Amino acid sequence: MARVKVRTYLSPTLVLLAFDWGAGRSRDDFLGFAIERRPGFWGAASSWLPNRIGFDGPARDGDLPSNTSPIQKFMWWDARIDEEDRGRRFTYTVTPVVGDPASPRLLSGSATTVPADLPLAEQDGIGSYFNRAVVSSQAFSRTFGTGDLPPQRLREALAWLANGMQGVVPGFLDRSERAAGAIYHLTDREWVMPALAAHPGTTSLVYNKTTRDDENRDSVAELTPKVEFFPRTRAAIMHDKFLVRLERGRPAAVLMGSANFTTQGIASQANLMHTLASPELAALYLERARLLQGDPAIRETTPHAGWSEPVQVGGASVRAFFPPEPSRRRASIDAVVQAVDRARSSVVFSLFKPTDRALFDALERHGQAGKLLFGLVNKLDRPAEAADEPSAGAERARVVILHRSVLARETVDHGLFPRGGEPAGFWWERAALPGMASRFPVYIHHKFVVIDAETAHPVIYTGSANMSNNAVHRNDENLLEIAGSPRLAAVYFAEFLRLYEHYRARRHIDRPGRRRPNLALAKDASWARNAFRPGTSQFLSRVRLPPPPP
């Protein structure tokens, strides 16, 4: 009997399971998959991964076990991973479910069990931290309810959303004698500013300061002279977000990513941070920080723009680039475009404000070639084309989902379930936390492209750059190319798909002008029809994400 093929993509806080069962193509009674985890939840020896809907509709109270309400997808997540679970081994058994919905039958002879050794947050010299960010989720409502949050409960909610990212800057500073860096916005009073104030060593920071943006004024006044600040006034924006740790006077490690040092950036906007224990890479970032401390004109920084020599960090080969570039050069973003054109299998991307036409043309070619393509983009109702960050006038944000090609797109309103307007069986959900309203309406703030994540030769582009003309030619930015690390690509892939499928599910539930779908499991194999139809996104996911045939 044909067995299920199963592959795991592991993040420190998430297990993504991708599976396939070719025999399901010929069965009209194929009802989905049951997934069992060992050890189980809350001390149990084993648990069935849950489903929110069953054959009769959404769960009215709690979740439904997948052995009686099977998973009708070819990938699923286990997000019930606690901090103490990192580094532990779990096993997952994926079993096809067939028969009648009133008495589903598990085909144990076709089941497959796979191990999942959860990675640590810091492994092979690279720390990887993705926040949860999404307030409008069932998991958030289940954990924190739908009422107002008192101050202590609000802080707990922020920490839950930050998903470990709240400790990255404090932990990085704790291990340093001195630190230097550059930050676009520094306003977080929960974790970052207290850590800077408590740090016994010297910290120097370049910060963005223009006639249109003095967001850091109060933080600079409060932390001076504890922190030595250098205003950056002569770029369109100083958009970097990085720190360099110095040990015995020498650069030892770098912290970088998409997250500004703001409470929103750490908790309620989708972001990531990396720490990289590489003296060579840290030296490149320190050199950049010192260059920016002098507030040079753009014409003085562009001669320094170029890809560094590769640096080995663990098993990964890493190159760095620090825009802006001269007006007629595009070496930073053209490397991304060329990598997309060379992609063998898949491209996933999550970007706040990409506007580069050549990049979108390359993504379009990739999708039209029948390869796997998924993307998320933050969309502002009134975008400012000249800026790479939103202004106070951009009052509403939505999320654009892209799939198959960049022409196949859907737009999702973030707060879809108003109180009293939620679908039966679902909770009312928040769009934002009370007291966390931001003048910058951002939900997707990531800046990454991951190429061939499911292969042995992935490439990741990540950093502060929004893949725009401004990021290439007018802003202070940093961009990393990380090649040859399937482990790190799996982290990105799992975390991306968690976010992507959240917005896809919400879009499926609430489409303007269309009746809400029947939120119940299919009672036959019709749910799998598109997954066996060549050319669809479901087909490509089913055949490419699990292990290839032997």
Coordinates of C-alpha atoms in Angstrom, one line a residue, residues 99-300:
G99 CA -14.6 6.4 4.2
D100 CA -17.7 8.0 5.5
P101 CA -17.6 11.3 7.5
A102 CA -19.8 9.7 10.2
S103 CA -17.2 7.0 10.7
P104 CA -13.9 8.0 9.2
R105 CA -11.3 5.3 8.8
L106 CA -7.5 5.8 9.2
L107 CA -5.3 3.8 6.8
S108 CA -2.5 2.9 9.2
G109 CA -0.8 0.9 6.5
S110 CA -0.2 4.1 4.5
A111 CA 0.9 6.2 7.5
T112 CA 4.4 7.7 7.7
T113 CA 6.2 8.9 10.9
V114 CA 8.9 11.5 10.7
P115 CA 11.1 13.0 13.4
A116 CA 11.4 16.7 13.9
D117 CA 14.4 18.0 15.9
L118 CA 13.4 21.6 16.7
P119 CA 16.2 24.0 16.1
L120 CA 17.4 26.4 18.7
A121 CA 16.9 30.1 18.1
E122 CA 20.7 30.5 17.7
Q123 CA 22.3 27.7 15.8
D124 CA 25.4 27.3 13.6
G125 CA 26.4 30.9 14.4
I126 CA 23.1 32.4 13.2
G127 CA 20.2 33.5 15.4
S128 CA 16.8 33.6 13.7
Y129 CA 13.8 35.4 15.2
F130 CA 10.4 35.9 13.5
N131 CA 7.6 37.5 15.4
R132 CA 3.9 36.4 15.3
A133 CA 2.7 40.0 14.7
V134 CA -0.8 39.1 13.7
V135 CA -3.3 40.4 16.3
S136 CA -6.3 39.4 14.1
S137 CA -5.8 35.6 14.6
Q138 CA -7.7 32.9 16.3
A139 CA -4.7 32.0 18.4
F140 CA -4.4 35.5 19.7
S141 CA -8.1 35.7 20.6
R142 CA -8.0 32.2 22.2
T143 CA -5.0 33.3 24.4
F144 CA -6.0 36.9 25.3
G145 CA -9.8 36.9 24.8
T146 CA -11.8 39.6 23.0
G147 CA -12.2 42.2 25.9
D148 CA -10.0 45.1 26.9
L149 CA -6.6 44.3 28.2
P150 CA -5.3 45.7 31.5
P151 CA -1.7 47.0 31.3
Q152 CA 0.0 43.8 32.6
R153 CA -2.0 41.7 30.2
L154 CA -1.2 44.0 27.3
R155 CA 2.5 43.6 28.0
E156 CA 2.0 39.8 28.0
A157 CA 0.2 40.1 24.7
L158 CA 3.0 42.2 23.2
A159 CA 5.5 39.6 24.3
W160 CA 3.4 36.8 22.8
L161 CA 3.3 38.7 19.5
A162 CA 7.0 39.4 19.6
N163 CA 7.6 35.6 19.9
G164 CA 11.1 35.9 21.4
M165 CA 12.1 39.0 19.3
Q166 CA 11.7 41.2 22.4
G167 CA 14.8 39.6 24.0
V168 CA 17.1 39.9 21.0
V169 CA 18.5 43.4 21.4
P170 CA 18.8 43.1 25.3
G171 CA 20.5 39.7 24.9
F172 CA 22.9 41.0 22.2
L173 CA 23.9 44.0 24.4
D174 CA 24.3 41.8 27.5
R175 CA 27.1 39.9 25.7
S176 CA 28.9 43.0 24.4
E177 CA 31.5 45.3 26.0
R178 CA 30.7 48.0 23.4
A179 CA 28.2 48.3 20.6
A180 CA 27.7 50.4 17.5
G181 CA 25.0 50.5 14.9
A182 CA 22.4 52.4 12.9
I183 CA 18.7 52.5 13.4
Y184 CA 15.9 54.2 11.5
H185 CA 13.5 54.5 14.4
L186 CA 14.2 54.0 18.1
T187 CA 11.1 54.4 20.3
D188 CA 10.5 51.1 22.1
R189 CA 10.2 51.6 25.9
E190 CA 9.3 48.0 26.6
W191 CA 12.6 46.3 25.9
V192 CA 15.1 48.2 23.7
M193 CA 15.4 51.5 25.4
P194 CA 15.7 50.0 28.9
A195 CA 18.4 47.6 27.6
L196 CA 20.4 50.5 26.1
A197 CA 20.0 52.5 29.3
A198 CA 21.2 49.5 31.4
H199 CA 24.1 48.5 29.2
P200 CA 27.3 49.1 31.2
G201 CA 29.4 49.6 28.0
T202 CA 29.5 52.4 25.4
T203 CA 26.9 52.3 22.6
S204 CA 27.0 54.6 19.6
L205 CA 24.0 54.8 17.2
V206 CA 23.5 56.6 13.9
Y207 CA 19.8 57.6 13.7
N208 CA 17.5 59.0 11.0
K209 CA 16.8 62.7 11.4
T210 CA 15.3 64.8 8.6
T211 CA 13.1 67.9 8.3
R212 CA 10.1 65.5 7.8
D213 CA 11.0 62.9 10.4
D214 CA 12.1 63.7 13.9
E215 CA 10.5 60.5 15.4
N216 CA 13.6 59.8 17.5
R217 CA 13.8 63.2 19.2
D218 CA 12.5 62.1 22.6
S219 CA 14.4 58.8 22.7
V220 CA 17.7 60.6 21.8
A221 CA 17.1 63.2 24.6
E222 CA 16.3 60.5 27.1
L223 CA 19.3 58.2 26.4
T224 CA 22.0 60.9 25.9
P225 CA 24.7 60.8 27.2
K226 CA 24.4 57.1 28.0
V227 CA 24.2 56.4 24.3
E228 CA 26.3 58.4 21.8
F229 CA 24.0 59.5 19.0
F230 CA 24.9 60.6 15.5
P231 CA 22.1 62.2 13.4
R232 CA 21.9 61.2 9.8
T233 CA 20.4 64.0 7.7
R234 CA 21.9 63.7 4.2
A235 CA 20.2 60.6 2.8
A236 CA 16.6 60.3 1.7
I237 CA 16.2 58.2 4.9
M238 CA 18.7 56.3 7.0
H239 CA 16.8 53.1 6.9
D240 CA 19.3 50.6 8.4
K241 CA 18.5 48.5 11.5
F242 CA 21.7 46.9 12.8
L243 CA 24.0 46.6 15.9
V244 CA 27.6 45.4 16.0
R245 CA 28.9 43.8 19.2
L246 CA 32.5 44.5 20.1
E247 CA 34.5 42.2 22.4
R248 CA 38.0 43.2 23.5
G249 CA 37.7 46.1 21.2
R250 CA 37.1 44.1 18.1
P251 CA 33.9 43.4 16.1
A252 CA 32.5 40.0 17.0
A253 CA 28.9 39.7 15.8
V254 CA 26.2 41.6 14.1
L255 CA 22.4 42.0 14.7
M256 CA 20.3 43.0 11.6
G257 CA 16.9 42.5 10.0
S258 CA 13.8 44.3 9.0
A259 CA 12.5 45.3 12.5
N260 CA 12.9 48.9 13.7
F261 CA 13.6 49.3 17.4
T262 CA 9.9 50.3 18.0
T263 CA 7.3 48.3 19.9
Q264 CA 5.2 48.0 16.7
G265 CA 8.3 46.8 14.8
I266 CA 9.1 44.1 17.4
A267 CA 5.5 43.0 18.2
S268 CA 2.7 44.0 15.9
Q269 CA 4.3 44.4 12.4
A270 CA 5.6 41.2 10.7
N271 CA 9.3 41.4 11.0
L272 CA 12.5 39.3 11.6
M273 CA 15.9 39.7 13.2
H274 CA 19.1 37.8 12.8
T275 CA 22.3 37.7 14.9
L276 CA 25.4 36.4 13.1
A277 CA 28.5 35.4 15.0
S278 CA 31.0 36.4 12.4
P279 CA 33.9 38.8 13.1
E280 CA 34.4 39.3 9.4
L281 CA 30.7 40.3 8.8
A282 CA 30.6 42.4 11.9
A283 CA 33.7 44.3 10.7
L284 CA 31.9 45.2 7.5
Y285 CA 28.9 46.5 9.4
L286 CA 31.1 48.4 11.9
E287 CA 32.9 50.1 9.0
R288 CA 29.5 51.2 7.6
A289 CA 28.3 52.6 11.0
R290 CA 31.5 54.6 11.3
L291 CA 31.1 56.0 7.8
L292 CA 27.6 57.1 8.5
Q293 CA 28.6 58.7 11.8
G294 CA 30.1 61.6 9.8
D295 CA 26.8 62.3 8.0
P296 CA 28.3 62.1 4.6
A297 CA 26.5 63.2 1.4
I298 CA 25.2 60.4 -0.8
R299 CA 27.9 61.1 -3.4
E300 CA 30.4 60.2 -0.6

